[in-house]
Coordinates of C-alpha atoms in Angstrom, one line a residue:
M16 CA 53.1 210.9 81.0
V17 CA 54.4 210.6 85.0
A18 CA 56.3 207.0 84.1
T19 CA 57.5 207.8 81.0
R20 CA 59.8 211.9 82.4
W21 CA 61.3 209.2 85.2
K22 CA 62.1 206.3 83.4
A23 CA 64.2 209.1 81.4
K24 CA 65.7 210.8 83.7
A25 CA 66.9 207.3 85.9
L26 CA 67.8 205.5 82.9
A27 CA 70.4 209.0 82.1
G28 CA 71.5 209.6 85.3
A29 CA 70.6 212.9 85.6
L30 CA 68.3 213.9 88.5
S31 CA 67.1 217.2 88.6
L32 CA 66.2 219.0 91.5
A33 CA 62.3 217.6 91.5
I34 CA 63.1 214.8 92.2
L35 CA 65.9 214.7 94.5
P36 CA 66.4 218.4 95.7
N37 CA 69.9 217.3 97.6
L38 CA 71.5 215.9 94.6
A39 CA 70.4 220.3 92.9
T40 CA 74.6 220.8 93.8
A41 CA 76.0 217.6 94.7
Q42 CA 75.7 216.2 90.8
P43 CA 78.8 216.1 89.4
P44 CA 79.5 216.5 85.7
A45 CA 79.3 213.1 83.5
A46 CA 82.8 211.2 83.9
N47 CA 85.2 211.1 80.6
A48 CA 82.2 213.1 78.7
G49 CA 84.1 212.7 75.8
Y50 CA 85.2 209.3 76.1
K51 CA 84.7 207.5 72.4
S52 CA 84.7 203.5 72.7
P53 CA 86.2 201.4 71.3
R54 CA 84.0 199.2 67.1
D55 CA 84.0 195.7 66.9
A56 CA 84.1 194.5 64.1
Y57 CA 80.6 195.2 63.6
G58 CA 81.0 198.4 64.1
H59 CA 79.0 198.2 67.2
P60 CA 80.8 199.9 70.7
D61 CA 82.6 196.9 72.2
L62 CA 81.7 195.7 75.7
Q63 CA 83.8 193.2 75.6
G64 CA 85.8 192.0 78.2
V65 CA 86.1 190.8 81.7
W66 CA 83.9 193.4 84.3
T67 CA 83.0 193.1 88.3
N68 CA 79.5 194.8 89.8
V69 CA 81.3 193.8 93.2
A70 CA 80.2 196.4 95.7
L71 CA 79.7 197.8 99.4
T72 CA 76.5 199.1 98.0
R73 CA 73.3 197.5 97.8
L74 CA 69.9 198.2 95.8
E75 CA 68.2 199.6 97.9
R76 CA 70.0 202.8 100.6
N77 CA 71.1 201.8 103.4
P78 CA 68.1 204.1 106.1
K79 CA 71.3 204.7 108.1
Y80 CA 72.4 207.4 105.7
G81 CA 69.6 208.9 105.2
A82 CA 67.6 209.2 102.1
G83 CA 70.0 210.7 100.0
L84 CA 71.9 209.4 97.4
V85 CA 75.4 210.1 97.5
L86 CA 77.4 209.0 101.5
T87 CA 79.6 211.7 102.4
E88 CA 83.2 210.9 101.8
A89 CA 83.9 210.3 105.7
E90 CA 81.1 207.7 105.9
T91 CA 82.4 206.2 103.0
K92 CA 85.9 205.8 104.8
K93 CA 83.7 204.6 107.7
I94 CA 82.3 201.5 105.5
E95 CA 85.1 201.5 103.7
A96 CA 87.3 201.4 106.9
R97 CA 84.8 199.0 108.3
T98 CA 85.0 196.2 105.6
K99 CA 89.0 196.4 105.5
A100 CA 88.6 195.4 109.4
Q101 CA 86.2 192.8 108.8
I102 CA 88.7 191.1 105.1
D103 CA 91.8 191.4 107.9
L104 CA 90.3 189.7 110.3
G105 CA 89.6 186.9 108.4
N106 CA 92.8 186.7 106.4
K107 CA 94.8 186.1 109.7
P108 CA 95.5 182.5 110.4
T109 CA 92.5 179.8 112.2
D110 CA 94.0 178.1 116.6
P111 CA 93.3 175.0 114.4
N112 CA 91.4 173.7 118.0
A113 CA 89.0 176.7 118.1
K114 CA 84.6 175.6 117.3
V115 CA 82.3 177.0 114.8
T116 CA 81.6 178.6 117.9
D117 CA 84.8 180.2 118.8
L118 CA 84.3 182.0 115.6
P119 CA 81.7 185.0 115.9
A120 CA 83.9 188.2 115.0
D121 CA 85.3 186.8 111.5
C122 CA 81.5 185.5 110.2
S123 CA 80.2 187.2 107.1
G124 CA 78.0 190.0 107.7
G125 CA 74.2 189.1 108.6
R126 CA 74.9 185.1 109.8
G127 CA 75.3 185.8 113.0
T128 CA 76.8 183.4 115.5
D129 CA 78.0 179.8 114.2
C130 CA 77.6 181.0 111.0
N131 CA 78.4 178.7 107.9
Y132 CA 81.1 181.7 106.1
N133 CA 83.5 183.9 107.7
A134 CA 84.7 186.1 105.7
A135 CA 87.5 184.8 104.6
W136 CA 85.7 182.6 102.1
T137 CA 83.8 185.8 100.8
D138 CA 84.1 188.4 98.3
P139 CA 80.9 190.6 98.5
G140 CA 83.2 193.7 98.2
S141 CA 85.2 196.0 100.0
V142 CA 84.4 199.7 98.2
V143 CA 81.0 201.5 98.0
M144 CA 80.3 201.0 94.4
R145 CA 80.6 205.6 92.7
V146 CA 78.7 207.1 89.6
N147 CA 80.8 209.7 88.3
G148 CA 82.7 209.1 90.9
Q149 CA 80.3 209.6 93.3
P150 CA 79.7 207.2 96.8
R151 CA 76.8 205.8 96.6
N152 CA 74.8 204.7 99.0
G153 CA 72.5 202.3 96.7
F154 CA 71.3 201.7 93.1
I155 CA 68.4 203.2 93.0
T156 CA 67.6 206.5 92.1
S157 CA 64.1 207.2 90.6
T158 CA 62.4 206.8 94.4
P159 CA 63.2 209.5 96.3
D160 CA 64.6 206.5 99.2
G161 CA 65.7 204.7 97.1
R162 CA 63.8 201.9 98.1
V163 CA 61.6 199.8 95.4
P164 CA 58.9 201.0 95.3
M165 CA 56.0 198.2 96.2
R166 CA 51.9 198.1 96.1
K167 CA 50.9 198.2 99.5
D168 CA 47.3 196.1 98.5
V169 CA 49.5 193.8 97.7
R170 CA 51.6 191.3 100.0
V171 CA 54.5 188.9 98.2
N172 CA 57.6 187.9 99.6
P173 CA 60.0 190.5 98.3
F174 CA 63.2 187.8 98.1
G175 CA 61.5 184.9 96.8
R176 CA 58.3 182.9 95.8
A177 CA 55.7 182.1 98.1
L178 CA 55.4 178.9 99.6
P179 CA 51.1 177.9 100.8
P180 CA 50.4 178.4 104.7
G181 CA 52.0 175.6 106.7
K182 CA 54.9 174.3 103.7
S183 CA 59.0 175.1 104.9
P184 CA 61.3 175.3 101.8
S185 CA 63.4 172.1 103.8
D186 CA 60.0 170.0 102.4
N187 CA 61.3 169.1 99.7
P188 CA 64.1 169.4 97.6
E189 CA 62.8 171.6 95.1
T190 CA 61.2 173.7 97.3
R191 CA 65.0 175.0 98.3
A192 CA 66.3 177.7 96.4
L193 CA 67.8 177.4 92.8
G194 CA 71.2 178.6 93.4
E195 CA 71.2 175.6 95.7
R196 CA 70.2 173.5 93.1
C197 CA 72.6 174.7 90.6
L198 CA 69.7 176.1 88.1
L199 CA 70.3 179.5 88.9
S200 CA 72.7 182.2 90.3
F201 CA 72.1 183.0 94.2
G202 CA 70.8 186.6 94.9
N203 CA 70.4 187.9 91.7
S204 CA 73.6 187.6 90.2
S205 CA 72.5 187.1 86.2
G206 CA 69.7 189.1 86.5
P207 CA 68.2 190.6 85.4
V208 CA 68.7 193.5 87.7
M209 CA 72.3 192.5 87.9
L210 CA 72.7 192.6 91.1
P211 CA 76.4 192.1 93.1
G212 CA 76.4 189.4 96.2
L213 CA 78.4 187.3 98.5
Y214 CA 81.4 186.5 96.2
N215 CA 81.4 185.8 92.6
N216 CA 80.7 188.8 91.3
T217 CA 82.8 188.8 87.7
Y218 CA 81.0 188.8 83.9
Q219 CA 82.2 188.4 80.6
F220 CA 80.6 189.5 77.9
V221 CA 81.1 188.4 74.4
Q222 CA 79.7 190.2 70.7
T223 CA 78.8 188.9 68.0
R224 CA 76.1 190.7 64.9
D225 CA 73.8 189.1 66.2
Q226 CA 74.1 188.0 70.0
V227 CA 75.6 189.5 73.5
V228 CA 76.6 186.8 75.6
I229 CA 77.3 187.9 79.0
D230 CA 78.8 184.6 80.8
V231 CA 77.8 185.2 84.6
E232 CA 80.4 183.5 87.0
M233 CA 78.3 182.6 89.8
V234 CA 76.8 179.3 89.0
H235 CA 78.4 179.8 85.2
D236 CA 74.6 181.1 84.4
A237 CA 75.4 182.7 80.4
R238 CA 72.3 185.5 79.0
I239 CA 72.3 185.3 75.8
V240 CA 71.4 188.3 74.4
R241 CA 69.3 188.1 70.3
L242 CA 70.4 191.3 68.2
N243 CA 68.5 190.2 65.3
T244 CA 64.6 190.8 66.8
S245 CA 62.7 192.2 67.8
Q246 CA 59.7 190.1 68.6
H247 CA 60.1 188.5 72.2
L248 CA 59.3 184.6 71.6
P249 CA 55.3 183.8 72.2
D250 CA 54.3 183.8 76.3
S251 CA 54.2 180.3 76.8
V252 CA 58.5 179.9 76.7
R253 CA 59.6 181.3 79.3
P254 CA 63.4 180.7 79.9
W255 CA 65.3 181.0 82.8
M256 CA 66.9 184.7 82.9
G257 CA 64.1 185.7 80.4
D258 CA 63.8 186.2 76.8
S259 CA 66.4 189.0 75.7
I260 CA 65.8 191.5 72.8
G261 CA 68.7 193.8 72.5
R262 CA 69.5 196.8 70.4
W263 CA 71.5 199.2 69.1
E264 CA 71.1 202.9 70.5
G265 CA 73.6 205.2 69.2
D266 CA 76.8 203.8 71.7
T267 CA 74.2 202.6 74.4
L268 CA 72.9 198.5 74.0
V269 CA 69.2 198.3 75.5
V270 CA 68.0 195.7 76.3
E271 CA 64.5 194.2 76.9
T272 CA 64.0 191.3 78.7
T273 CA 60.5 189.4 79.2
N274 CA 59.2 185.6 79.8
F275 CA 60.3 185.7 83.1
H276 CA 60.6 181.6 84.2
P277 CA 58.1 181.6 87.1
E278 CA 60.2 180.8 89.4
Q279 CA 63.1 182.8 88.7
V280 CA 60.6 186.1 91.8
F281 CA 63.2 189.6 91.6
R282 CA 61.5 191.0 94.5
G283 CA 58.0 190.0 94.5
A284 CA 57.6 190.4 90.7
S285 CA 55.5 188.7 88.8
A286 CA 54.8 186.8 85.3
H287 CA 54.7 190.6 83.8
L288 CA 57.3 191.5 85.0
K289 CA 59.7 193.8 82.4
V290 CA 63.4 194.8 82.9
T291 CA 64.9 197.4 80.6
E292 CA 69.0 197.5 80.9
R293 CA 71.1 200.3 79.4
F294 CA 75.0 199.1 78.7
T295 CA 77.5 202.3 77.5
R296 CA 80.7 202.3 77.8
T297 CA 82.2 205.4 80.0
A298 CA 85.6 204.5 79.9
K299 CA 88.2 201.8 78.6
D300 CA 87.3 200.5 82.4
R301 CA 84.1 201.4 83.8
I302 CA 80.3 200.7 81.6
R303 CA 77.3 202.4 83.1
Y304 CA 75.0 200.1 83.5
A305 CA 71.2 201.6 83.8
F306 CA 68.3 199.8 84.6
W307 CA 63.9 199.9 84.4
V308 CA 61.6 197.9 86.1
D309 CA 58.0 197.7 85.0
D310 CA 55.3 195.3 86.5
P311 CA 52.4 197.4 87.3
T312 CA 51.0 194.3 89.4
V313 CA 52.9 194.3 92.2
F314 CA 55.1 197.7 92.5
A315 CA 53.3 200.7 93.1
Q316 CA 55.3 202.5 90.1
P317 CA 58.5 201.9 87.7
W318 CA 61.2 201.6 89.1
G319 CA 64.6 202.0 87.9
G320 CA 68.7 202.5 88.6
E321 CA 72.0 202.5 87.9
Y322 CA 75.6 201.8 89.1
E323 CA 79.6 201.0 87.2
F324 CA 81.1 198.1 85.8
S325 CA 84.6 197.8 86.1
R326 CA 87.5 195.8 84.5
I327 CA 89.6 193.6 85.4
T328 CA 92.0 191.6 84.0
G329 CA 92.3 187.6 84.3
Q330 CA 89.2 185.4 83.2
I331 CA 86.6 183.8 84.6
Y332 CA 87.3 180.4 86.0
E333 CA 84.0 177.2 86.4
Y334 CA 81.6 177.5 88.9
A335 CA 81.6 173.9 89.3
C336 CA 77.9 174.0 91.3
H337 CA 76.2 170.1 91.5
E338 CA 73.2 169.3 92.0
G339 CA 71.7 171.3 95.6
N340 CA 74.8 170.6 96.9
Y341 CA 76.2 167.5 99.0
G342 CA 74.9 170.1 102.3
L343 CA 71.1 169.3 101.1
V344 CA 71.6 166.0 101.9
G345 CA 71.8 167.7 106.1
I346 CA 69.1 170.5 105.4
L347 CA 66.8 167.8 104.4
Q348 CA 67.6 165.5 107.3
G349 CA 67.7 168.0 110.1
A350 CA 64.0 169.9 108.6
R351 CA 62.8 165.3 109.5
E352 CA 64.1 165.9 112.2
E353 CA 62.8 168.8 113.9
D354 CA 60.0 167.5 112.1
R355 CA 60.1 164.4 114.5
T356 CA 60.7 166.0 117.8
G357 CA 58.8 169.2 117.3
H358 CA 61.8 171.3 118.3
K359 CA 63.5 174.3 115.9
T360 CA 67.5 172.5 116.1
A361 CA 69.2 175.4 115.0
P362 CA 68.7 179.3 113.0
T363 CA 68.8 178.9 109.1
N364 CA 69.8 181.7 106.2
I365 CA 66.4 182.5 106.3
D366 CA 65.9 183.7 110.0
Q367 CA 69.6 185.7 109.9
K368 CA 68.0 187.9 106.9
A369 CA 65.9 189.2 109.9
K370 CA 68.9 190.4 111.5
A371 CA 70.9 191.5 108.8
A372 CA 68.8 194.3 108.2
D373 CA 69.7 195.4 111.7
A374 CA 73.2 195.1 111.1
E375 CA 75.7 198.4 110.8
D376 CA 75.9 197.8 106.8
G377 CA 72.7 195.8 106.0
E378 CA 71.1 197.4 103.1
G379 CA 68.5 195.8 101.1

């Protein structure tokens, strides 16, 4: 009963005094409450088009701004101004005689000095995510602090699968990240839960009578939501991005996903993970996206949140990924050199993860 009540409130975005007391007076009325979505050829709300979830906001709230969900205008302007300064710096011409060690200032957030990307090559967004016009400090709305409620009696790697003791991600190609191997989006762009990342935060929605297809720019993932069934695939069949079945509830597309591939790990979740998503078009250029995550083996309670997609013009271009990227050879060669000498030669992006948490806006 308690879980059901939390679920309904999180998905509806109606946060009451009992859940988040500091939002009781801050929550504005729903935007475009009288908006009526256009219909497709089958009479369903038309979600088709190219959309983006690019934003500076991340899944979990940044503790720097307290436990509240809504940022102040001053906080919002400070975050967006800092990001603009970084973008402007990255757009400046680079001295052709500069060395990598001369470029710490315009490295993208959390990657430290001597980085592999500077800000000119990334697109993490330039504005804070707004829902109903509110600038948000995170996407999660179901927990008071806006953090993922991990079970304290279970040890998991919240960012990926755990390797056996003594093993390294660079032991062989199969233990490198799925994105590097061009098998699935970097981060969790494809979802579910669909989350913005460092770049390529664009999606195309295509509808037919029996399916909704979400074409994800990052690694060119195509997620198919089946509308003509209520039965999931057998438990032994576990495709990338799981098995998604959908149904229409009024103007909202409700999608339930189970049967996740065992190598596709989301916040340490297990094979029991179930994600429920709700897509509601709230304006000609906005889609409200709500999600609910359930896996009692790793989470202390079910949890969820929301954000809004924005419509954009243009099209999605091909993400021309080739397996492992050409850098994989260098990664493995470097790892073998470390094995031979016993000397760690350089920090990795995994090492930089801890530094990101200490950055000005290093949100989870």
